[in-house]
PDB file of C-alpha atoms in Angstrom:
ATOM      1  CA  MET M   1     -11.027  12.158  -7.888  1.00  0.00           C
ATOM      2  CA  SER M   2     -10.629   8.414  -6.660  1.00  0.00           C
ATOM      3  CA  VAL M   3     -10.510   5.489  -9.156  1.00  0.00           C
ATOM      4  CA  LEU M   4     -13.044   4.136  -7.183  1.00  0.00           C
ATOM      5  CA  SER M   5     -15.734   6.064  -5.401  1.00  0.00           C
ATOM      6  CA  GLN M   6     -16.600   3.498  -2.941  1.00  0.00           C
ATOM      7  CA  HIS M   7     -15.509   0.055  -1.714  1.00  0.00           C
ATOM      8  CA  ILE M   8     -16.808  -2.798  -3.900  1.00  0.00           C
ATOM      9  CA  LYS M   9     -17.951  -5.575  -1.311  1.00  0.00           C
ATOM     10  CA  ARG M  10     -18.817  -9.133  -2.736  1.00  0.00           C
ATOM     11  CA  LYS M  11     -19.549 -12.178  -0.833  1.00  0.00           C
ATOM     12  CA  HIS M  12     -15.793 -13.602   0.254  1.00  0.00           C
ATOM     13  CA  SER M  13     -13.609 -10.396  -1.478  1.00  0.00           C
ATOM     14  CA  TRP M  14     -13.160  -6.671  -1.562  1.00  0.00           C
ATOM     15  CA  LYS M  15     -11.935  -4.312  -4.114  1.00  0.00           C
ATOM     16  CA  THR M  16     -11.417  -1.450  -1.748  1.00  0.00           C
ATOM     17  CA  VAL M  17     -10.869   2.356  -2.344  1.00  0.00           C
ATOM     18  CA  CYS M  18      -7.122   3.035  -0.660  1.00  0.00           C
ATOM     19  CA  VAL M  19      -5.630  -0.278  -1.962  1.00  0.00           C
ATOM     20  CA  SER M  20      -7.107   0.666  -5.836  1.00  0.00           C
ATOM     21  CA  GLU M  21      -5.791   4.103  -5.479  1.00  0.00           C
ATOM     22  CA  CYS M  22      -2.205   3.052  -4.386  1.00  0.00           C
ATOM     23  CA  LEU M  23      -2.258   0.021  -7.379  1.00  0.00           C
ATOM     24  CA  HIS M  24      -3.450   2.967  -9.739  1.00  0.00           C
ATOM     25  CA  ASN M  25      -0.649   5.097  -8.786  1.00  0.00           C
ATOM     26  CA  ILE M  26       1.930   2.314  -9.081  1.00  0.00           C
ATOM     27  CA  GLY M  27       0.621   1.755 -12.751  1.00  0.00           C
ATOM     28  CA  ILE M  28      -1.807  -1.132 -12.326  1.00  0.00           C
ATOM     29  CA  SER M  29      -4.943  -0.699 -14.157  1.00  0.00           C
ATOM     30  CA  ILE M  30      -8.137  -0.891 -11.853  1.00  0.00           C
ATOM     31  CA  ASP M  31      -9.536  -3.019 -14.653  1.00  0.00           C
ATOM     32  CA  SER M  32      -6.338  -5.758 -14.132  1.00  0.00           C
ATOM     33  CA  PHE M  33      -7.592  -6.821 -10.916  1.00  0.00           C
ATOM     34  CA  TYR M  34     -10.691  -8.389  -9.395  1.00  0.00           C
ATOM     35  CA  SER M  35     -10.102  -8.100  -5.770  1.00  0.00           C
ATOM     36  CA  THR M  36      -7.565  -6.660  -3.383  1.00  0.00           C
ATOM     37  CA  TRP M  37      -8.531  -8.850  -0.182  1.00  0.00           C
ATOM     38  CA  THR M  38     -10.401 -12.096  -0.046  1.00  0.00           C
ATOM     39  CA  ARG M  39     -11.259 -14.136   2.934  1.00  0.00           C
ATOM     40  CA  LYS M  40      -8.957 -16.614   2.438  1.00  0.00           C
ATOM     41  CA  ASN M  41      -6.352 -14.128   1.249  1.00  0.00           C
ATOM     42  CA  PRO M  42      -6.244 -10.733   3.006  1.00  0.00           C
ATOM     43  CA  SER M  43      -3.154  -9.537   1.156  1.00  0.00           C
ATOM     44  CA  ALA M  44      -4.111 -10.739  -2.264  1.00  0.00           C
ATOM     45  CA  TRP M  45      -3.133  -6.809  -3.614  1.00  0.00           C
ATOM     46  CA  LYS M  46       0.689  -8.329  -3.424  1.00  0.00           C
ATOM     47  CA  GLY M  47      -0.204 -11.140  -6.077  1.00  0.00           C
ATOM     48  CA  VAL M  48      -1.919  -8.486  -7.934  1.00  0.00           C
ATOM     49  CA  ILE M  49       1.532  -6.411  -8.023  1.00  0.00           C
ATOM     50  CA  ARG M  50       3.435  -9.002  -8.729  1.00  0.00           C
ATOM     51  CA  ARG M  51       1.262 -10.222 -11.509  1.00  0.00           C
ATOM     52  CA  ASN M  52       1.560  -6.819 -13.385  1.00  0.00           C
ATOM     53  CA  GLY M  53       5.493  -6.673 -13.460  1.00  0.00           C
ATOM     54  CA  PHE M  54       6.585  -5.305 -10.204  1.00  0.00           C
ATOM     55  CA  ALA M  55       8.471  -6.703  -7.420  1.00  0.00           C
ATOM     56  CA  LEU M  56       8.177  -6.206  -3.896  1.00  0.00           C
ATOM     57  CA  ARG M  57      10.434  -6.215  -0.964  1.00  0.00           C
ATOM     58  CA  SER M  58       9.674  -5.779   2.899  1.00  0.00           C
ATOM     59  CA  ARG M  59      11.430  -2.811   4.817  1.00  0.00           C
ATOM     60  CA  LEU M  60       9.423  -3.123   8.121  1.00  0.00           C
ATOM     61  CA  SER M  61      12.301  -5.057   9.741  1.00  0.00           C
ATOM     62  CA  LEU M  62      14.665  -1.525   9.044  1.00  0.00           C
ATOM     63  CA  MET M  63      11.962   0.712  10.634  1.00  0.00           C
ATOM     64  CA  GLY M  64      12.746  -0.064  14.278  1.00  0.00           C
ATOM     65  CA  LYS M  65      10.233  -1.429  16.849  1.00  0.00           C
ATOM     66  CA  ARG M  66       7.108  -0.335  16.594  1.00  0.00           C
ATOM     67  CA  PRO M  67       7.339   2.251  13.849  1.00  0.00           C
ATOM     68  CA  THR M  68       4.276   4.825  12.832  1.00  0.00           C
ATOM     69  CA  VAL M  69       3.878   6.400   9.692  1.00  0.00           C
ATOM     70  CA  GLY M  70       5.452   9.725  10.688  1.00  0.00           C
ATOM     71  CA  SER M  71       8.600   8.018  12.077  1.00  0.00           C
ATOM     72  CA  VAL M  72       8.637   5.745   8.802  1.00  0.00           C
ATOM     73  CA  ARG M  73       8.831   9.070   6.467  1.00  0.00           C
ATOM     74  CA  SER M  74      12.332  10.014   7.141  1.00  0.00           C
ATOM     75  CA  LYS M  75      13.949   6.303   7.156  1.00  0.00           C
ATOM     76  CA  VAL M  76      12.431   5.838   4.085  1.00  0.00           C
ATOM     77  CA  ALA M  77      14.344   8.876   2.709  1.00  0.00           C
ATOM     78  CA  LYS M  78      17.519   7.072   3.910  1.00  0.00           C
ATOM     79  CA  LEU M  79      17.171   3.974   2.217  1.00  0.00           C
ATOM     80  CA  SER M  80      19.243   3.350  -1.222  1.00  0.00           C
ATOM     81  CA  ASP M  81      16.394   1.541  -2.901  1.00  0.00           C
ATOM     82  CA  GLY M  82      16.731   3.949  -5.780  1.00  0.00           C
ATOM     83  CA  PRO M  83      14.854   7.332  -6.689  1.00  0.00           C
ATOM     84  CA  ASN M  84      11.660   5.491  -8.755  1.00  0.00           C
ATOM     85  CA  THR M  85      11.373   3.313  -5.658  1.00  0.00           C
ATOM     86  CA  LYS M  86       7.519   3.511  -3.971  1.00  0.00           C
ATOM     87  CA  TYR M  87       6.835   2.456  -0.596  1.00  0.00           C
ATOM     88  CA  ILE M  88       3.301   0.577   0.546  1.00  0.00           C
ATOM     89  CA  VAL M  89       2.608   1.623   3.904  1.00  0.00           C
ATOM     90  CA  VAL M  90      -0.284  -0.462   5.246  1.00  0.00           C
ATOM     91  CA  VAL M  91      -2.014   0.372   8.860  1.00  0.00           C
ATOM     92  CA  ASP M  92      -4.801  -1.096  10.451  1.00  0.00           C
ATOM     93  CA  GLY M  93      -7.666  -1.085   8.039  1.00  0.00           C
ATOM     94  CA  HIS M  94      -5.966   1.534   5.511  1.00  0.00           C
ATOM     95  CA  MET M  95      -3.080   1.507   2.846  1.00  0.00           C
ATOM     96  CA  LEU M  96      -1.137   4.734   1.723  1.00  0.00           C
ATOM     97  CA  LEU M  97       1.918   5.034  -0.881  1.00  0.00           C
ATOM     98  CA  LEU M  98       5.244   6.994  -0.449  1.00  0.00           C
ATOM     99  CA  ASN M  99       7.688   7.730  -2.474  1.00  0.00           C
ATOM    100  CA  SER M 100      11.621   7.716  -1.975  1.00  0.00           C
ATOM    101  CA  ASN M 101      11.635  11.053  -0.269  1.00  0.00           C
ATOM    102  CA  GLY M 102       9.198   9.734   2.351  1.00  0.00           C
ATOM    103  CA  GLU M 103       6.646  12.045   1.163  1.00  0.00           C
ATOM    104  CA  THR M 104       2.847  10.811   0.427  1.00  0.00           C
ATOM    105  CA  ILE M 105       1.764  10.034  -2.947  1.00  0.00           C
ATOM    106  CA  VAL M 106      -1.341   8.362  -1.787  1.00  0.00           C
ATOM    107  CA  ASP M 107      -3.494   8.370   1.204  1.00  0.00           C
ATOM    108  CA  THR M 108      -7.333   8.725   0.997  1.00  0.00           C
ATOM    109  CA  SER M 109      -7.533   9.161   4.601  1.00  0.00           C
ATOM    110  CA  PRO M 110      -5.132  11.646   5.441  1.00  0.00           C
ATOM    111  CA  ARG M 111      -3.638  13.104   9.123  1.00  0.00           C
ATOM    112  CA  LYS M 112      -2.034  16.113  10.167  1.00  0.00           C
ATOM    113  CA  ARG M 113       0.199  14.406  12.386  1.00  0.00           C
ATOM    114  CA  ASP M 114       0.199  10.179  11.617  1.00  0.00           C
ATOM    115  CA  ARG M 115       0.648   8.301  14.369  1.00  0.00           C
ATOM    116  CA  ARG M 116      -0.739   5.430  13.152  1.00  0.00           C
ATOM    117  CA  GLY M 117       1.234   2.208  13.678  1.00  0.00           C
ATOM    118  CA  VAL M 118       2.732   0.470  10.535  1.00  0.00           C
ATOM    119  CA  LEU M 119       1.938  -3.117  10.111  1.00  0.00           C
ATOM    120  CA  MET M 120       3.438  -3.628   6.686  1.00  0.00           C
ATOM    121  CA  LEU M 121       5.966  -1.727   4.617  1.00  0.00           C
ATOM    122  CA  TYR M 122       7.082  -2.914   1.100  1.00  0.00           C
ATOM    123  CA  ALA M 123       9.441  -1.314  -1.592  1.00  0.00           C
ATOM    124  CA  VAL M 124       7.839  -1.509  -4.995  1.00  0.00           C
ATOM    125  CA  TRP M 125       9.839  -1.221  -8.230  1.00  0.00           C
ATOM    126  CA  PRO M 126       9.365  -2.663 -11.878  1.00  0.00           C
ATOM    127  CA  LYS M 127      11.095  -6.079 -12.445  1.00  0.00           C
TER     128      LYS M 127
END
């Protein structure tokens, strides 16, 4: 069961199901943030993560050209960020969460063969 049953859409901000589920799994309470996306700040979720005691570090440059979710899994498993590191993967209109072995922890829109292009990839760990 998801922490949100549907997106909460307001005039200038959203609290989305996929981002809220990823943040919840990292250890951030659903009640500790108002929105995950705003018109002025489409990456508002990064601030939520940092305000709740976690660090973010981009890992996209280590993935090569035009990575897909499927190709990122094996490359994430080879990174030396530590066993408790989780990875936020942003694709067009969606977010999912991987563990340090490249296995899916959260994906509210799973695929059998995942060829979605990765737009952002962040390692997340407690500060």
